[in-house]
Tab-separated table of C-alpha atoms in Angstrom:
chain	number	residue	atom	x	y	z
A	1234	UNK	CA	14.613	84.283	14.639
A	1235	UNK	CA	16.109	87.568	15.153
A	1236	UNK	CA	14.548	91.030	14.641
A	1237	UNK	CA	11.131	90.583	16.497
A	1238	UNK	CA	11.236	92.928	19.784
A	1239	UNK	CA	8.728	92.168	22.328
A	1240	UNK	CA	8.125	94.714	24.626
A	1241	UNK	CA	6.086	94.536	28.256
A	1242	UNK	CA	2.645	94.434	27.902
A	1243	UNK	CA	-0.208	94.696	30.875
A	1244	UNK	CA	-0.842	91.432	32.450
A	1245	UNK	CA	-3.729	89.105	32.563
A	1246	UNK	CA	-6.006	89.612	34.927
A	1247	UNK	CA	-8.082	86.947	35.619
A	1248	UNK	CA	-11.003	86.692	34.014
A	1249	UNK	CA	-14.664	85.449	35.629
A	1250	UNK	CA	-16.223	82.390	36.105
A	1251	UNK	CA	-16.183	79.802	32.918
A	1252	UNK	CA	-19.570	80.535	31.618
A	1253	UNK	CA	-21.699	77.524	30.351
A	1254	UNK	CA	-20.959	74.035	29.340
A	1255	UNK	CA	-21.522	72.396	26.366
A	1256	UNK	CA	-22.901	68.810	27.204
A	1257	UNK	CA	-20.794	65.883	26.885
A	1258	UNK	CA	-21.621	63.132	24.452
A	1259	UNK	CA	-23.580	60.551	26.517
A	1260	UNK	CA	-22.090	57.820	24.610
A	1261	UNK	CA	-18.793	58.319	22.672
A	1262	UNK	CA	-19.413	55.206	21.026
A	1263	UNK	CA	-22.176	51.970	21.100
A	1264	UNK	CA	-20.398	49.007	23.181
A	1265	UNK	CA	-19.667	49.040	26.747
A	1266	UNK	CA	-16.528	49.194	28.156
A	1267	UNK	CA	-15.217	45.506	29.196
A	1268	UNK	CA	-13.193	44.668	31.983
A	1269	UNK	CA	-10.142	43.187	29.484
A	1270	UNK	CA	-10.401	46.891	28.444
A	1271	UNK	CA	-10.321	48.714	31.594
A	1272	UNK	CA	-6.483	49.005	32.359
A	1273	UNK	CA	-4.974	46.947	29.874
A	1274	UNK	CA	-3.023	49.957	27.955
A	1275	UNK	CA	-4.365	47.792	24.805
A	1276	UNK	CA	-5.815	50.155	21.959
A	1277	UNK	CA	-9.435	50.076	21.898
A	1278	UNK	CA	-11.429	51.859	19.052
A	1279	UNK	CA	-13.726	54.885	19.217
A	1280	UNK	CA	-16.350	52.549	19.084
A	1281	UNK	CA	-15.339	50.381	21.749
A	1282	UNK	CA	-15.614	53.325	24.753
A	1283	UNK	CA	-18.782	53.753	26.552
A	1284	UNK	CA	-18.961	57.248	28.612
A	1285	UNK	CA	-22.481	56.365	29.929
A	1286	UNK	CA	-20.877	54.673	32.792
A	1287	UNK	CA	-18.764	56.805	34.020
A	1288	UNK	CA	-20.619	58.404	36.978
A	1289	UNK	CA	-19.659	57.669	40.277
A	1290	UNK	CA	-15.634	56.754	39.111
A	1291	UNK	CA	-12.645	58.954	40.237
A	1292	UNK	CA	-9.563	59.609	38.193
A	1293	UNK	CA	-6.451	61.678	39.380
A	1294	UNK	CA	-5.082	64.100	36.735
A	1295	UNK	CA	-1.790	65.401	37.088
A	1296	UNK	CA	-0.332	68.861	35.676
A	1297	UNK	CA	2.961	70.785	36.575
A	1298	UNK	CA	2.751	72.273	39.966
A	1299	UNK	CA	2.501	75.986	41.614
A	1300	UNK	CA	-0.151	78.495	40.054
A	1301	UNK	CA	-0.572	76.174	36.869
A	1302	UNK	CA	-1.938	73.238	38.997
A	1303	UNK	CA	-3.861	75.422	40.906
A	1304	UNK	CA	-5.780	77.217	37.850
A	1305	UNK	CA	-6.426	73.682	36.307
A	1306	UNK	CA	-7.616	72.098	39.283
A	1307	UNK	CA	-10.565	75.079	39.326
A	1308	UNK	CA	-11.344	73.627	35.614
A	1309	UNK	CA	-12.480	70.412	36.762
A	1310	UNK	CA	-15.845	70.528	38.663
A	1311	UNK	CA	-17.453	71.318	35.337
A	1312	UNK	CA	-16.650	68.071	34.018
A	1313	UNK	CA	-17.622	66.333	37.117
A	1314	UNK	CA	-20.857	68.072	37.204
A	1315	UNK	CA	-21.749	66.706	33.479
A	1316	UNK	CA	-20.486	63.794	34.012
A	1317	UNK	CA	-20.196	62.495	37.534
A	1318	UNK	CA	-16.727	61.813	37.319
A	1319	UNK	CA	-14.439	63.103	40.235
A	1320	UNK	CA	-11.104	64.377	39.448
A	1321	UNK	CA	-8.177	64.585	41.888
A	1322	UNK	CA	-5.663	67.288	40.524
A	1323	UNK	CA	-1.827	65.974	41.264
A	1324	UNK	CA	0.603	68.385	41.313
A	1325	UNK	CA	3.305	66.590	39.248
A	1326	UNK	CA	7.521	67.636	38.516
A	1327	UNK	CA	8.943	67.802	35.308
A	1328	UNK	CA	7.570	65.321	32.023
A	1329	UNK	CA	11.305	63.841	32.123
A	1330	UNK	CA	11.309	62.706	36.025
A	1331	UNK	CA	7.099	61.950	35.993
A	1332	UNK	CA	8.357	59.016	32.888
A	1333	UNK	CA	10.353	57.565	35.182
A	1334	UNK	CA	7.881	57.453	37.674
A	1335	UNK	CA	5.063	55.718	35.462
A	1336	UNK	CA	6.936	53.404	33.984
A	1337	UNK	CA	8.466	52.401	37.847
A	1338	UNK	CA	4.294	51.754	38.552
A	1339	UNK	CA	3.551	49.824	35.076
A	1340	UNK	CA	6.850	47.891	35.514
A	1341	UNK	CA	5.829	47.327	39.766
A	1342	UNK	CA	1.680	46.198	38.772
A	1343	UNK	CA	1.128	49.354	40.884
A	1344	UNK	CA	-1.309	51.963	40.352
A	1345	UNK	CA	-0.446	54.577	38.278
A	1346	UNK	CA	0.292	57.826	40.372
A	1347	UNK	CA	-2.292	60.094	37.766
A	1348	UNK	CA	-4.393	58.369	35.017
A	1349	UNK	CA	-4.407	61.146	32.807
A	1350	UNK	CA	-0.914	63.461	32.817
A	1351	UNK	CA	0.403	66.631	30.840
A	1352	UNK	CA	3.599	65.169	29.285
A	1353	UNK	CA	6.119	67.652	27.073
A	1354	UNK	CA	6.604	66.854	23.706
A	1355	UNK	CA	9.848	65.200	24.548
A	1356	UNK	CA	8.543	63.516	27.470
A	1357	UNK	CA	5.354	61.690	25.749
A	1358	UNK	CA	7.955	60.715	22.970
A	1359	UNK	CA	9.950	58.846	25.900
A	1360	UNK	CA	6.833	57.842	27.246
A	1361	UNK	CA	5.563	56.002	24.207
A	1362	UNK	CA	9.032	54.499	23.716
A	1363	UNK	CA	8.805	53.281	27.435
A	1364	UNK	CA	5.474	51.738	26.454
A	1365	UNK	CA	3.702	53.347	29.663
A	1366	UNK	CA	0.584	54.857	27.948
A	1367	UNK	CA	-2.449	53.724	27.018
A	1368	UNK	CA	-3.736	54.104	22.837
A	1369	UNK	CA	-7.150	54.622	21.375
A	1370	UNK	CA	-8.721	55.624	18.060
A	1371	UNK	CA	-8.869	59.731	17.638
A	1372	UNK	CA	-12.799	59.055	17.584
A	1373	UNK	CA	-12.684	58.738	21.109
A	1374	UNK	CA	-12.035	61.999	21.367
A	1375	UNK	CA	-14.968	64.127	18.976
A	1376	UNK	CA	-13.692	67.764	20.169
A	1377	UNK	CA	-10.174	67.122	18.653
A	1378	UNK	CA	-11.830	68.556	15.473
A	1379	UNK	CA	-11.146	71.797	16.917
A	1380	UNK	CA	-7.387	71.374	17.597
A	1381	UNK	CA	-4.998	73.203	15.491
A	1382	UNK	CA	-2.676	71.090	13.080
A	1383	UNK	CA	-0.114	69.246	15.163
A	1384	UNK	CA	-1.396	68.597	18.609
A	1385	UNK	CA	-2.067	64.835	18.085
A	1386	UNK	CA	0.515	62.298	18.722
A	1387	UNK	CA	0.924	58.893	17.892
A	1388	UNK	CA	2.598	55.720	19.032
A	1389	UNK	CA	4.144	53.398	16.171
A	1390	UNK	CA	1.049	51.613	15.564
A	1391	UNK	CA	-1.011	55.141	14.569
A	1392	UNK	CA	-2.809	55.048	17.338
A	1393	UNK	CA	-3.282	57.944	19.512
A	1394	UNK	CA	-0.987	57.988	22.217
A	1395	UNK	CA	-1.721	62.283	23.311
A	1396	UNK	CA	-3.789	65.307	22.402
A	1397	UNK	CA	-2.700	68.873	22.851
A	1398	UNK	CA	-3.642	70.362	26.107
A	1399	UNK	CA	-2.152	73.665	26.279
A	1400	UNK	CA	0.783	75.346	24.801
A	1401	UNK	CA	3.367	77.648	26.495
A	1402	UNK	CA	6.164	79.873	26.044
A	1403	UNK	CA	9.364	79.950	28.362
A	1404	UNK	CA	10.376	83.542	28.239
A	1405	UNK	CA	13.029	85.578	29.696
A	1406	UNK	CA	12.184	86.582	33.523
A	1407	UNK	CA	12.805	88.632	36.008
A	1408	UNK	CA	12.001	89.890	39.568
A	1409	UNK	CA	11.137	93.941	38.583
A	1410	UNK	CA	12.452	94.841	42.253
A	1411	UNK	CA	15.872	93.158	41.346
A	1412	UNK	CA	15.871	94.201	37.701
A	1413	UNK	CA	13.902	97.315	36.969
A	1414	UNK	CA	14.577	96.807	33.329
A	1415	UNK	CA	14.656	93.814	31.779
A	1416	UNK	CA	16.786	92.915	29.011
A	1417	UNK	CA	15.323	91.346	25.901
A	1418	UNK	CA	17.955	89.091	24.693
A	1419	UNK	CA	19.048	85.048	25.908
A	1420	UNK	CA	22.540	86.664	25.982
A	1421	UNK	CA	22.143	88.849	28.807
A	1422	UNK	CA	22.825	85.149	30.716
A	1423	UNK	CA	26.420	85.122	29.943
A	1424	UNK	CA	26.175	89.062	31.091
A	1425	UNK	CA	29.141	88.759	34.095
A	1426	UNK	CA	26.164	91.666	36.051
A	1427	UNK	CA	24.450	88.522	36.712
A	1428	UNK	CA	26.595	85.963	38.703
A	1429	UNK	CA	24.780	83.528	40.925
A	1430	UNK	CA	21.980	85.329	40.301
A	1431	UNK	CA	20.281	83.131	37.190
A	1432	UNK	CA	17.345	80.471	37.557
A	1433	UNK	CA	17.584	77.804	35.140
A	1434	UNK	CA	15.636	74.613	34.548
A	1435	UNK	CA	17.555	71.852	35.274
A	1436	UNK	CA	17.001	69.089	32.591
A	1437	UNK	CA	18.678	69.201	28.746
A	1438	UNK	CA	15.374	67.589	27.397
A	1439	UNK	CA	12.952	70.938	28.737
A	1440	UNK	CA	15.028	73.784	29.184
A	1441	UNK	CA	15.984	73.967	25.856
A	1442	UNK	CA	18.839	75.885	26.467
A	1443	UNK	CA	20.999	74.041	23.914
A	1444	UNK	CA	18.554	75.906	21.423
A	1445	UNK	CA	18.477	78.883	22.948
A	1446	UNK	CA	22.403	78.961	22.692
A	1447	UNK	CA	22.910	77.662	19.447
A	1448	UNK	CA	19.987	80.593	18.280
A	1449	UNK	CA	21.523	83.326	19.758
A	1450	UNK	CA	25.946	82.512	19.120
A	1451	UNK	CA	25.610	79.829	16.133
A	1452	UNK	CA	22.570	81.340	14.192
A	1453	UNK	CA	20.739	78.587	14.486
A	1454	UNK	CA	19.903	74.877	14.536
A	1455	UNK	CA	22.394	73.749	11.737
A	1456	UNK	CA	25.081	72.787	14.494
A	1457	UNK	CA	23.187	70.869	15.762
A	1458	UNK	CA	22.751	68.584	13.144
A	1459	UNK	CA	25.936	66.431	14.518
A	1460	UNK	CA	27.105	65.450	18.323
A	1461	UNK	CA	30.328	67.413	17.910
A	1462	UNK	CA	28.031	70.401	17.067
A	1463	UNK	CA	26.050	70.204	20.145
A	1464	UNK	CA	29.601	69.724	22.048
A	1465	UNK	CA	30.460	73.086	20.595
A	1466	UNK	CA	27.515	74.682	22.024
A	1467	UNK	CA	27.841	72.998	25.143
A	1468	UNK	CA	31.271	73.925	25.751
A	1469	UNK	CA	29.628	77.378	25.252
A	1470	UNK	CA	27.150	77.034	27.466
A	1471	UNK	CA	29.231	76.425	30.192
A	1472	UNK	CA	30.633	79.910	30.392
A	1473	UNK	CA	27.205	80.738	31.632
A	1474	UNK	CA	27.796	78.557	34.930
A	1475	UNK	CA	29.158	80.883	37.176
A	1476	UNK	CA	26.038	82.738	36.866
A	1477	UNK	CA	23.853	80.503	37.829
A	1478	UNK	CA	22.102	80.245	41.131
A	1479	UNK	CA	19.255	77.986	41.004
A	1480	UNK	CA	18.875	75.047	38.741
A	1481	UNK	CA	15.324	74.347	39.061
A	1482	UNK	CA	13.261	71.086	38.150
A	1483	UNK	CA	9.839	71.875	39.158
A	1484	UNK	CA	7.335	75.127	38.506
A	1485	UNK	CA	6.955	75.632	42.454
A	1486	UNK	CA	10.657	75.916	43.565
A	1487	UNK	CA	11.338	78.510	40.563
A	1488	UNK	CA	8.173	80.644	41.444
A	1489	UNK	CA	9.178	81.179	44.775
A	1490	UNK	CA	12.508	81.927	44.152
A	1491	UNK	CA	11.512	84.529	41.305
A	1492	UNK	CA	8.593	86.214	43.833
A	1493	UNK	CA	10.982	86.956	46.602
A	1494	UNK	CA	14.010	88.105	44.736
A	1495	UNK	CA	16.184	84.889	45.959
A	1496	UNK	CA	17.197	84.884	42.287
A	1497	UNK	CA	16.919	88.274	39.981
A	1498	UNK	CA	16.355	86.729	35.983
A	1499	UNK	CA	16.905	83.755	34.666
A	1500	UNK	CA	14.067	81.731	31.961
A	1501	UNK	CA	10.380	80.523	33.005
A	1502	UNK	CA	7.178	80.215	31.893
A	1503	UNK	CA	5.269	83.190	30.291
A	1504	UNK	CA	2.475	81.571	31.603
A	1505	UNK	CA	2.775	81.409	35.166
A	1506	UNK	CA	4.904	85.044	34.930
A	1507	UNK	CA	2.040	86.689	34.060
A	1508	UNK	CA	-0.584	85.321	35.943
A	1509	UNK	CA	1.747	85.728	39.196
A	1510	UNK	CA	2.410	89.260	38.331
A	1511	UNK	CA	-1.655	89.825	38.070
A	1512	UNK	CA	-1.703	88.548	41.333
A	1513	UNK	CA	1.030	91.237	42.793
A	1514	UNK	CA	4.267	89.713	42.436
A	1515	UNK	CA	7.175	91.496	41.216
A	1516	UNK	CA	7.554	89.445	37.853
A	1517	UNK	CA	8.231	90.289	34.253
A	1518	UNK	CA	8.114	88.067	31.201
A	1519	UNK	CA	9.670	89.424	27.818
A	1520	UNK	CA	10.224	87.691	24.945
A	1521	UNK	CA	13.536	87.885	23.671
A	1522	UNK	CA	14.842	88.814	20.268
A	1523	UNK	CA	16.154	85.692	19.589
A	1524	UNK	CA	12.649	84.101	19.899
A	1525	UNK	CA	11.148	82.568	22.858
A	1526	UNK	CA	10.862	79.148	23.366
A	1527	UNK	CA	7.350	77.172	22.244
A	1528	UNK	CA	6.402	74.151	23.850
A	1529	UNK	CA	3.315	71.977	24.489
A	1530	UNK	CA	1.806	69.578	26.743
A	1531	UNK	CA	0.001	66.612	26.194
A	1532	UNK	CA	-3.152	64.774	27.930
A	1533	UNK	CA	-1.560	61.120	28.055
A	1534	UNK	CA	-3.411	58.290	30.074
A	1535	UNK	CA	-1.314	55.953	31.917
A	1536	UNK	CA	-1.802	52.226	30.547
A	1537	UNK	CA	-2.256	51.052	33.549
A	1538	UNK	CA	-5.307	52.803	34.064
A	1539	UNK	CA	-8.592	51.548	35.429
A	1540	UNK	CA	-10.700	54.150	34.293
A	1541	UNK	CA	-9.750	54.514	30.608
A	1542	UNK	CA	-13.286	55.807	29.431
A	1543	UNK	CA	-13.292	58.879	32.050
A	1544	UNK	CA	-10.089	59.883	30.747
A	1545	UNK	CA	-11.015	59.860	27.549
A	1546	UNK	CA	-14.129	61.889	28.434
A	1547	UNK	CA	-12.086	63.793	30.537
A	1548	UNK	CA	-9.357	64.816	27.272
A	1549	UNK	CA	-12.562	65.711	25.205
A	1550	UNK	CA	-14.026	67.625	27.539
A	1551	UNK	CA	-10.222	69.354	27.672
A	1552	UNK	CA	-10.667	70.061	24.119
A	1553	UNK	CA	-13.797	72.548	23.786
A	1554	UNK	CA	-13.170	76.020	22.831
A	1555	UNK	CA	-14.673	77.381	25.449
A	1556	UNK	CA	-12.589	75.647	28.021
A	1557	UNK	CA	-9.459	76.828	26.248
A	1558	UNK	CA	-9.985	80.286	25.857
A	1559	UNK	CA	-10.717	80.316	29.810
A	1560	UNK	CA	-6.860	78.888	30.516
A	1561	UNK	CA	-5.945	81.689	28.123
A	1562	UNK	CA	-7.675	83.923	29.997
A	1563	UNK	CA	-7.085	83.271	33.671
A	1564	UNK	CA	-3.607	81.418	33.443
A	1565	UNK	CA	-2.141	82.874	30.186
A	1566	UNK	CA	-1.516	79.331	28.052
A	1567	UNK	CA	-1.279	79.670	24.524
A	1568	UNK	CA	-4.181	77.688	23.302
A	1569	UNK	CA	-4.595	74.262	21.651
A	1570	UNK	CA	-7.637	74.633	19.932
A	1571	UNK	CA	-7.649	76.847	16.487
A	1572	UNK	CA	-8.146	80.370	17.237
A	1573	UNK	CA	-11.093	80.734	14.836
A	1574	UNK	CA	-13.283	78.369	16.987
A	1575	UNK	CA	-12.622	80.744	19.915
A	1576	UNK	CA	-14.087	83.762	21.392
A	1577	UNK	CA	-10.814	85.586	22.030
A	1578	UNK	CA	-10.409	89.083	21.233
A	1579	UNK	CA	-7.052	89.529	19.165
A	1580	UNK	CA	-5.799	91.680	22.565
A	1581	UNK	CA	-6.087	88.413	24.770
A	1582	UNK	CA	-5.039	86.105	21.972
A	1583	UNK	CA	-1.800	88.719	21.824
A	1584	UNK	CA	-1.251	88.408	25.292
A	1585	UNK	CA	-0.910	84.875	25.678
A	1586	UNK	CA	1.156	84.582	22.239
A	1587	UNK	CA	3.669	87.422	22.045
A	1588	UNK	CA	4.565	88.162	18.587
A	1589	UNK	CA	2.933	84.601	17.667
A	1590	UNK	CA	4.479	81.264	16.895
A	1591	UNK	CA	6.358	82.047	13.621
A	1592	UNK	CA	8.749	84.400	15.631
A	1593	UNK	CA	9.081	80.946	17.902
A	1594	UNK	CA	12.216	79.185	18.837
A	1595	UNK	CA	10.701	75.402	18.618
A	1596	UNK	CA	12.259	72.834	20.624
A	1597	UNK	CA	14.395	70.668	18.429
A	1598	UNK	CA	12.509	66.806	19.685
A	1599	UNK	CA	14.015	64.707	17.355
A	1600	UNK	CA	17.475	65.122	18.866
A	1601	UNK	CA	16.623	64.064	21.993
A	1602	UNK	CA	14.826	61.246	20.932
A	1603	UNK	CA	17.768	60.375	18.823
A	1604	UNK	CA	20.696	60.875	21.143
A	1605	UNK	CA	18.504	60.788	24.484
A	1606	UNK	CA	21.377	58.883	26.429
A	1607	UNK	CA	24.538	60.893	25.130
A	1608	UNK	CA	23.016	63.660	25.367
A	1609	UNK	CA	22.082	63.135	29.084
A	1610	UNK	CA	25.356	62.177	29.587
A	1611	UNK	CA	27.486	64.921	27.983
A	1612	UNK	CA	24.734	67.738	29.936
A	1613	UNK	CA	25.885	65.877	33.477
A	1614	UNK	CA	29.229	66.077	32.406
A	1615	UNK	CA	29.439	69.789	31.237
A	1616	UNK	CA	26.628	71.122	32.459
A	1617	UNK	CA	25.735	70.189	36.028
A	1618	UNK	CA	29.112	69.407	37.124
């Protein structure tokens, strides 16, 4: 994915206040909702959800933590205005370590600690597997006609098991008072300038650094095609250990770590970079030659739920265009929804994109679906140790 420079741009600023709502559908479908229904995790069609009943019920939606939490949570009184529905916003770790947490509730009969969650691509996979989610017919949700190709998933039995809620890029970052200029390569983290100064996330499955180092030494994904090829990269990967200072599993412990120069470059989230820099903090975000890395979160409702129709209203309500272009604006995701049903200028759609997803590194899932155990195993061993 070589050859594409990005270069600093200005940062978002946040923009105003989300201007008007579209109304929710009263009714996403004819029947009301039963109580068999309500928290079963079973896979009820469009028509089987009621959203006329919603008012007056409260379900806690979780997100990753630090400034992205925070800019979500200010998303939510909207949808509890239309539809009477009060949201708690949980601040939630890593997609990886929140699994293991729902499936410890479903498994326990104990609430579920959100009913609606933003789950990684890898994570809903492992999610599905674990059978913690609830399933419904894509009818349930109207607005996912304005989704771009790709941001539905499904458990085995078709049914919907997540919808795309925001997209982001993990970038190459840097404090600007530690680093005045940034590099824009993943190589600079084998650069002996930098030891025990790195931040890296913690976890195989969403720092994607196998990628990142098979991209920028191997020239690509082909080795990792077998487990003695991801070895190989591994074993390079370790050179970079000494330089690390900070492996990070949550947003909140990176981001202060970054903001007061604890820790001088390392990778995080575009995102968050740029809407902490807007804010005053010393923070850059460049995307490196090699190609940054793409990922995605997903709305997923537990299945343990007992508020399955105000999720679902919730997700739609996600969905709109309008909504989505305001979490480009203010917090800097890449959206979910196609950017011809938005009002984004090409500038803001630039800024939130870099040089756009075909200059992408994309997280290789199906190898950590595949080898999920060995591959957790061999990244304790080499890795972490």
């Amino acid at each position: 994915m070589g050859g594409n420079r990005y270069s600093r741009r200005e940062f978002i600023k946040r923009g105003g206040a989300l201007a008007g709502a579209l109304a929710l559908p009263g009714v996403l479908a004819a029947c009301g909702r039963t109580p068999e229904q309500a928290g079963t995790g079973a896979s009820p069609t469009g028509a089987a959800i009621d959203t006329g009943n919603i008012a007056g019920t409260k379900i806690k939606v979780g997100t990753y933590g630090g400034f992205f939490e925070e800019n979500f949570r200010k998303m939510y009184p909207g949808f509890t205005e239309e539809t009477g529905v009060e949201v708690e916003s949980i601040s939630q770790p890593t997609s990886e370590v929140w699994v293991v947490q729902l499936q410890q509730a479903t498994e326990a009969g104990a609430p579920p600690p959100a009913d609606v969650s933003m789950l990684s691509g890898v994570g809903i996979q492992r999610a599905i597997k674990g059978d913690v989610l609830a399933t419904y017919d894509l009818t349930a949700i109207p607005n996912e006609r304005y989704l771009a190709d790709g941001y539905v998933r499904q458990a085995p039995d078709g049914k919907v098991a997540g919808v795309g809620a925001v997209s982001w890029y993990i970038t190459l970052v840097s404090n600007t008072e530690r680093v005045p200029e940034s590099p824009d390569t993943w190589t600079t983290f084998w650069d002996p300038r930098w030891r025990n100064e790195l931040a890296l996330l913690k976890n195989a499955a969403n720092s994607y650094l196998i990628e990142i180092t098979a991209a920028s030494f191997f020239g690509g994904y082909d080795i990792l095609e077998t487990q003695d090829g991801v070895v190989e990269v591994l074993t390079k990967l370790q050179e970079v250990k000494p330089n690390v200072k900070l492996w990070f599993r949550d947003e909140a412990t990176a981001q202060q770590a970054y903001n007061t120069g604890e820790v001088s470059i390392g990778q995080f989230y575009h995102d968050i970079t740029t809407y902490a820099a807007s804010q005053g903090e010393p923070l850059r975000s460049v995307f490196p030659v090699e190609g940054a890395i793409l990922d995605s979160g997903y709305w997923a409702v537990s299945k343990t739920t007992q508020e399955l129709a105000a999720c679902l209203a919730f997700i739609d309500y996600m969905c709109r265009p309008e909504i989505q272009a305001e979490l480009a604006r203010t917090l800097g995701t890449t959206p979910t929804v196609a950017k011809e049903h938005m009002d984004l200028t090409p500038e803001e759609y630039e800024a939130v994109g870099g040089p756009g997803p075909e200059a992408a590194l994309r997280p290789k899932y199906e190898m950590y679906d595949e080898w999920e155990d060995w591959i957790d195993q061999r990244w304790t061993e080499m890795i972490l140790s």
